[in-house]
CSV table of N, CA and C in Angstrom, one decimal:
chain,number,residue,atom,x,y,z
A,1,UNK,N,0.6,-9.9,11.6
A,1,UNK,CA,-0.7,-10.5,11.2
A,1,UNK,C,-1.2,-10.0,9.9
A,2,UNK,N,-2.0,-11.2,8.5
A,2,UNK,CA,-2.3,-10.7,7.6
A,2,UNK,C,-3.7,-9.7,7.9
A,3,UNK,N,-3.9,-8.9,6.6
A,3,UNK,CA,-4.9,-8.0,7.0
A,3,UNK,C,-5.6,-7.9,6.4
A,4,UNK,N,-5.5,-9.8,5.5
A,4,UNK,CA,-6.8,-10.4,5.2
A,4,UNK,C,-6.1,-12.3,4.5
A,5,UNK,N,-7.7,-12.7,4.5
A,5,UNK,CA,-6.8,-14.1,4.3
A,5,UNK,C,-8.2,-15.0,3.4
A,6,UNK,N,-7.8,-16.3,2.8
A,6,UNK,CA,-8.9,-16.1,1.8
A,6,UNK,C,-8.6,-17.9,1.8
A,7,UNK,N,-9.4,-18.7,2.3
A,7,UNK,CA,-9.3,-20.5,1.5
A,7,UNK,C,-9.7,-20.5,0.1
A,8,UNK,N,-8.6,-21.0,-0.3
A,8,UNK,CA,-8.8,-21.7,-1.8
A,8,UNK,C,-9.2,-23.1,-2.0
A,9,UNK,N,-9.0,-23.1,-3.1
A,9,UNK,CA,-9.6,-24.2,-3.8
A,9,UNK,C,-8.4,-25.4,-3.4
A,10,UNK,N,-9.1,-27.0,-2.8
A,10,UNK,CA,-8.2,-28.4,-2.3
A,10,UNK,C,-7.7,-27.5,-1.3
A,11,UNK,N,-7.5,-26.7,-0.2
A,11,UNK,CA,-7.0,-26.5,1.0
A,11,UNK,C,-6.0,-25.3,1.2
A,12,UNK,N,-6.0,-24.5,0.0
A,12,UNK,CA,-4.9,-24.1,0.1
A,12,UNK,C,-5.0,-22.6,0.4
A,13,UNK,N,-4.0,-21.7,1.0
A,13,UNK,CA,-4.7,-20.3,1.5
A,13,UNK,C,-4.3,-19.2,0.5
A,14,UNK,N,-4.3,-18.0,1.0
A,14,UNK,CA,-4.2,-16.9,0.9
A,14,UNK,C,-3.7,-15.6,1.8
A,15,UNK,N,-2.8,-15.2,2.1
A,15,UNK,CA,-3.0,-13.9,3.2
A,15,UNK,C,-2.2,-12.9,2.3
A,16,UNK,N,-2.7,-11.8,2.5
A,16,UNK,CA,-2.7,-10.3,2.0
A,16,UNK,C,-2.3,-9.6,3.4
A,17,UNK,N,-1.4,-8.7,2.9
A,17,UNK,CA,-1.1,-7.8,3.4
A,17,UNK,C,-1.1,-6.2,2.6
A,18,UNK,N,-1.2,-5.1,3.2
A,18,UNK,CA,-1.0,-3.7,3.0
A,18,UNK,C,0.4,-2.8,3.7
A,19,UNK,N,1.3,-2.8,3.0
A,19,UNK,CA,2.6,-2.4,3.7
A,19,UNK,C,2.6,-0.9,2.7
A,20,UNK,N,3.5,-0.1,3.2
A,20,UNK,CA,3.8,0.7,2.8
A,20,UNK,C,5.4,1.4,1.7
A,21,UNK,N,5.4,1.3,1.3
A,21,UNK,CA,6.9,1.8,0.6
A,21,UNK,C,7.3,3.0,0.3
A,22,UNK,N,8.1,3.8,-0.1
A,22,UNK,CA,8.4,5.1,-0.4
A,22,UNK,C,8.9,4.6,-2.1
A,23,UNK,N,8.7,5.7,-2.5
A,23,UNK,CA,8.5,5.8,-3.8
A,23,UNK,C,9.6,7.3,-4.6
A,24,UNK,N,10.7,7.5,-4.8
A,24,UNK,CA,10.9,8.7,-5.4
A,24,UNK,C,11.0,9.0,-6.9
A,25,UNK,N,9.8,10.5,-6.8
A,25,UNK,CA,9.5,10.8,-8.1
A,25,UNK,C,10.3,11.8,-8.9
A,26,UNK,N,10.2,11.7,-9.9
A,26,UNK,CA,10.9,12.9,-10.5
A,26,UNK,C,10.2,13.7,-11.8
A,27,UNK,N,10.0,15.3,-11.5
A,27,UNK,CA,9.3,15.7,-11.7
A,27,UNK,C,9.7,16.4,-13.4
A,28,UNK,N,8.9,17.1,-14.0
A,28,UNK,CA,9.3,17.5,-15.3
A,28,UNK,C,10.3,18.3,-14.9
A,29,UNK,N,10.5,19.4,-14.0
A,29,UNK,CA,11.0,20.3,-13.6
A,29,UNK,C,12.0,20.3,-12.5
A,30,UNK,N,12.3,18.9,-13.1
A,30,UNK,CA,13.8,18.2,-12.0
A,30,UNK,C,13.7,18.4,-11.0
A,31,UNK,N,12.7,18.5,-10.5
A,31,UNK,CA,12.3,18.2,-9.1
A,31,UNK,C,11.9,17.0,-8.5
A,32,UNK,N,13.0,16.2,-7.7
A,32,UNK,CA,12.5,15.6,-7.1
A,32,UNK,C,11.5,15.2,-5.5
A,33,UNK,N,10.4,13.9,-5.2
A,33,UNK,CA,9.9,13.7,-3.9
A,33,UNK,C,9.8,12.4,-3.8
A,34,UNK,N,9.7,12.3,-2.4
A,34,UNK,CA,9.7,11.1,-2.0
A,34,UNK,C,8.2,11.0,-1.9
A,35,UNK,N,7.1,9.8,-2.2
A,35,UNK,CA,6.1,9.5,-1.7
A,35,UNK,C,5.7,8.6,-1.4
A,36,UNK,N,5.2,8.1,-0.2
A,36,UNK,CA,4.8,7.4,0.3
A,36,UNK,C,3.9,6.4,-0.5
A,37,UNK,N,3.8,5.0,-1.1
A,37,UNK,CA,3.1,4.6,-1.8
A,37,UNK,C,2.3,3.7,-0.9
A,38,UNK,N,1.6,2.6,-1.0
A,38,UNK,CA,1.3,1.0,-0.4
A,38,UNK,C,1.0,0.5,-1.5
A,39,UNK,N,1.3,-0.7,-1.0
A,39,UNK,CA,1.4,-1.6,-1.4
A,39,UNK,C,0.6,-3.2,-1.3
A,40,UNK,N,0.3,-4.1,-1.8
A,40,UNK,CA,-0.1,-5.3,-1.7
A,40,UNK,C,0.4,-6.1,-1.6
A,41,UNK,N,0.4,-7.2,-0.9
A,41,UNK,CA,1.6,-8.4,-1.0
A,41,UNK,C,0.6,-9.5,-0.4
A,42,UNK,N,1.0,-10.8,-1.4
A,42,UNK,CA,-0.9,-11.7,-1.6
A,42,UNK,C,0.7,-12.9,-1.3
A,43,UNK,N,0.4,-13.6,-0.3
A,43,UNK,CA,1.5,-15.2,-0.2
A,43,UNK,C,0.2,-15.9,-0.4
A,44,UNK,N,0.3,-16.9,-1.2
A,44,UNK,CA,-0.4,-18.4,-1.5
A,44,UNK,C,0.4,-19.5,-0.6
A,45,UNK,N,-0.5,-20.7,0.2
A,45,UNK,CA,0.4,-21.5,0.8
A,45,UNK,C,-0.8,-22.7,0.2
A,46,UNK,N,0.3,-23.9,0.3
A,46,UNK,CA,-0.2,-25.0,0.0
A,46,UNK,C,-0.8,-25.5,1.7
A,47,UNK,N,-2.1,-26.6,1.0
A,47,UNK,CA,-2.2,-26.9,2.7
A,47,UNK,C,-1.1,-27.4,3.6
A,48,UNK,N,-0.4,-27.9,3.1
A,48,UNK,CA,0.9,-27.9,4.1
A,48,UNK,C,1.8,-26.6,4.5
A,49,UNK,N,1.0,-25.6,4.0
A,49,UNK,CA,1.3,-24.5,4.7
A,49,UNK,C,3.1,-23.9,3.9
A,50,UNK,N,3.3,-24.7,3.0
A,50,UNK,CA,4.8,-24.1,2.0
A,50,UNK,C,4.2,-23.0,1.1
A,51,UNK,N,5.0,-21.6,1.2
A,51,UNK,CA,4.7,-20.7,0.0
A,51,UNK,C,4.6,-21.3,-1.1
A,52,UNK,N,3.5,-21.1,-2.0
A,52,UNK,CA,3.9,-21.7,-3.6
A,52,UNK,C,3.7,-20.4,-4.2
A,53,UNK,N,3.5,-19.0,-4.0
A,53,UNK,CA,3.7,-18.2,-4.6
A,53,UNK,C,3.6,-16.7,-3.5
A,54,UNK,N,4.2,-15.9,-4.3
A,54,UNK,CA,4.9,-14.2,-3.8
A,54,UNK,C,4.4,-12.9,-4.8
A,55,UNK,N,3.5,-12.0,-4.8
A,55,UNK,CA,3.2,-11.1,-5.7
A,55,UNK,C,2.5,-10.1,-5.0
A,56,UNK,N,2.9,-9.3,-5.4
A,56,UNK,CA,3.4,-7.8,-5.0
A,56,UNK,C,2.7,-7.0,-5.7
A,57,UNK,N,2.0,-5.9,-5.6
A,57,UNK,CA,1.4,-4.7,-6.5
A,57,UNK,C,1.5,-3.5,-6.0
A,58,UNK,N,1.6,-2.1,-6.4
A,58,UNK,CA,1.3,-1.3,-6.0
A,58,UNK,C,-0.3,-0.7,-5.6
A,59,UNK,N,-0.7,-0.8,-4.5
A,59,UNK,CA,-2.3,-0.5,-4.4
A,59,UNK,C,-2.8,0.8,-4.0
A,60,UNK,N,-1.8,2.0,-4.5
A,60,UNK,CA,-2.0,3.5,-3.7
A,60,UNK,C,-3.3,3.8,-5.0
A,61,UNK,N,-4.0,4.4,-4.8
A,61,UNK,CA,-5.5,4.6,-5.7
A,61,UNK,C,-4.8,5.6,-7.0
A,62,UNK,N,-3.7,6.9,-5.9
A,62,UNK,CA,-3.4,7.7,-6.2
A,62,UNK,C,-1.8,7.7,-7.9
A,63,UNK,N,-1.9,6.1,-7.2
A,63,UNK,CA,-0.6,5.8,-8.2
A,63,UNK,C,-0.7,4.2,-9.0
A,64,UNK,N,-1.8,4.2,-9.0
A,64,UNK,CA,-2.3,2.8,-9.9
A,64,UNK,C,-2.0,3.3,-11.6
A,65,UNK,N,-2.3,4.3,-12.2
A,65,UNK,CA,-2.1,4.4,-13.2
A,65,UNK,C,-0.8,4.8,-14.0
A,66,UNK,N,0.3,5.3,-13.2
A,66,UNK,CA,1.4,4.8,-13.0
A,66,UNK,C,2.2,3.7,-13.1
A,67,UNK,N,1.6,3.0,-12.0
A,67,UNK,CA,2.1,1.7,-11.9
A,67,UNK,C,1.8,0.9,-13.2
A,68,UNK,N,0.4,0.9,-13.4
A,68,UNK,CA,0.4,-0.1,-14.8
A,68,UNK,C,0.8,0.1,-15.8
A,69,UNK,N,1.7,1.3,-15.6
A,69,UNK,CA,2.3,1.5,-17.0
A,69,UNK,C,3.9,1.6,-16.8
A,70,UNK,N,4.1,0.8,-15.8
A,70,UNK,CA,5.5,0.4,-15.4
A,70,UNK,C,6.1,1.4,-14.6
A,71,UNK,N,5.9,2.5,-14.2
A,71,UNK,CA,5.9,3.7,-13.8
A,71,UNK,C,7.1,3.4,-12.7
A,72,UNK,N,7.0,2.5,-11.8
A,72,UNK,CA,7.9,2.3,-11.0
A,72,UNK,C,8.7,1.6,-10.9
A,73,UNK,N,8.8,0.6,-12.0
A,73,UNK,CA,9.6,-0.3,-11.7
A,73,UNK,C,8.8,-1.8,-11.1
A,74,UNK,N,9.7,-2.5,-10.3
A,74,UNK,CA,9.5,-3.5,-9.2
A,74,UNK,C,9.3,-3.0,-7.9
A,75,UNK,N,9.0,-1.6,-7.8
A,75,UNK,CA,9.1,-1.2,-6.7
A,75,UNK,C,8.6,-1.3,-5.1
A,76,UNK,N,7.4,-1.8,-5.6
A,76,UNK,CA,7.0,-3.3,-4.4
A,76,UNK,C,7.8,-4.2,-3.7
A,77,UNK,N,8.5,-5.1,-4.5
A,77,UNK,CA,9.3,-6.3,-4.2
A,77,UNK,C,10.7,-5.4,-4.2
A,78,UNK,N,11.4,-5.0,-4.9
A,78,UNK,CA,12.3,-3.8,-4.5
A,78,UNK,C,12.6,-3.4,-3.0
A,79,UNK,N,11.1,-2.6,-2.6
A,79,UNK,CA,11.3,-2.2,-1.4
A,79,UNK,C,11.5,-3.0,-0.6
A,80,UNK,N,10.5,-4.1,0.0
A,80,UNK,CA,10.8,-5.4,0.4
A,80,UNK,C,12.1,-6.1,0.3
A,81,UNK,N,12.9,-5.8,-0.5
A,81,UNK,CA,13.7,-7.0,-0.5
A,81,UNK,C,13.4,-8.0,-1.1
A,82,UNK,N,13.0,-8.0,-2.1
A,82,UNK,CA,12.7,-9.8,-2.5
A,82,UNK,C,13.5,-10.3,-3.6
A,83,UNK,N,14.1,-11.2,-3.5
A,83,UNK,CA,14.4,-11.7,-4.4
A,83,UNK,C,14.2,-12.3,-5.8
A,84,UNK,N,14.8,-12.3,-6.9
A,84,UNK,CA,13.9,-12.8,-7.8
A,84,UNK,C,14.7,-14.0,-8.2
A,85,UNK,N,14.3,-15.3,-9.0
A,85,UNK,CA,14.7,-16.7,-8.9
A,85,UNK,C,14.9,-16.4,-10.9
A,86,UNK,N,13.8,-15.9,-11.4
A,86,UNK,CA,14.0,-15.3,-12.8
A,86,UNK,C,13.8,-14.3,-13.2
A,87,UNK,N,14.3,-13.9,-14.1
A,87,UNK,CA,14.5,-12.3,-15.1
A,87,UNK,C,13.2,-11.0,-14.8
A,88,UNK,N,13.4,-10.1,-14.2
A,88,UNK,CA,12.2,-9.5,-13.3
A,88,UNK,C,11.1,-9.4,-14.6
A,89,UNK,N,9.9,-9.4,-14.2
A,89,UNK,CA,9.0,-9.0,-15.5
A,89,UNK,C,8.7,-7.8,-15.3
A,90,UNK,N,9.3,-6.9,-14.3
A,90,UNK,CA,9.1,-5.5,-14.0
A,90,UNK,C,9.3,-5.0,-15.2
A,91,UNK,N,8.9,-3.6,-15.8
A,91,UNK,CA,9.4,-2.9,-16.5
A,91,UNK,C,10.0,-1.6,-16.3
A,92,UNK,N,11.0,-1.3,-17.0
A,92,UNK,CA,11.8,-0.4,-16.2
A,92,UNK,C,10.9,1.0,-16.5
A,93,UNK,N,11.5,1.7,-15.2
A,93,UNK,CA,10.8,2.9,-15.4
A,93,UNK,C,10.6,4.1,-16.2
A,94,UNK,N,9.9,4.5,-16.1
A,94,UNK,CA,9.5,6.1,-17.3
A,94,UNK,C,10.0,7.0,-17.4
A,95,UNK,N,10.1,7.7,-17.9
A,95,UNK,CA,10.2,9.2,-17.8
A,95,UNK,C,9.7,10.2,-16.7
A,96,UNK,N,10.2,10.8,-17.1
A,96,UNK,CA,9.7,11.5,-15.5
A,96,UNK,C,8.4,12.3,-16.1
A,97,UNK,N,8.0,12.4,-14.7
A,97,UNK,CA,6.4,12.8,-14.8
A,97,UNK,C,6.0,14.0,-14.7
């Protein structure tokens, strides 16, 4: 079940979910951890109920400013499994932190 859902505009939906993913970091001091991140994952459906779109964010409070600086990667859709149809727009990841 989504764990939230939203009518759009001409009939069309929205459901959100909040999943979880693991995340491994690596530290200045070559240390690495695993952390637990979540995540967002927003499906758009036409009213006939066909996906017309798939997008994924990282939504941990603790790792948003990370993430927008490409920090992780795709690591959302990554984790999931998802496939991509074009050239990821992910950006590869940083340096270590």
């Amino acid at each position: 079940m989504p764990d939230g859902f939203k009518m759009l505009a001409h009939g069309a939906k929205a459901y959100e979910w909040q999943l979880r993913a693991a995340a491994e970091i690596h530290t200045e001091q070559g240390e690495r951890r695993t952390e637990d991140l979540f995540c967002t994952v927003t499906v758009r459906v036409s009213p006939r109920e066909r996906v017309t779109s798939v997008k994924t964010e990282v939504s941990s409070v603790s790792a948003r400013l990370y993430a927008s600086a490409g920090a992780f990667g795709c690591l959302c859709a990554d984790s999931f499994g998802m496939k991509r149809e074009r050239k990821p727009a992910c950006k590869t990841p940083l340096a270590p932190i």
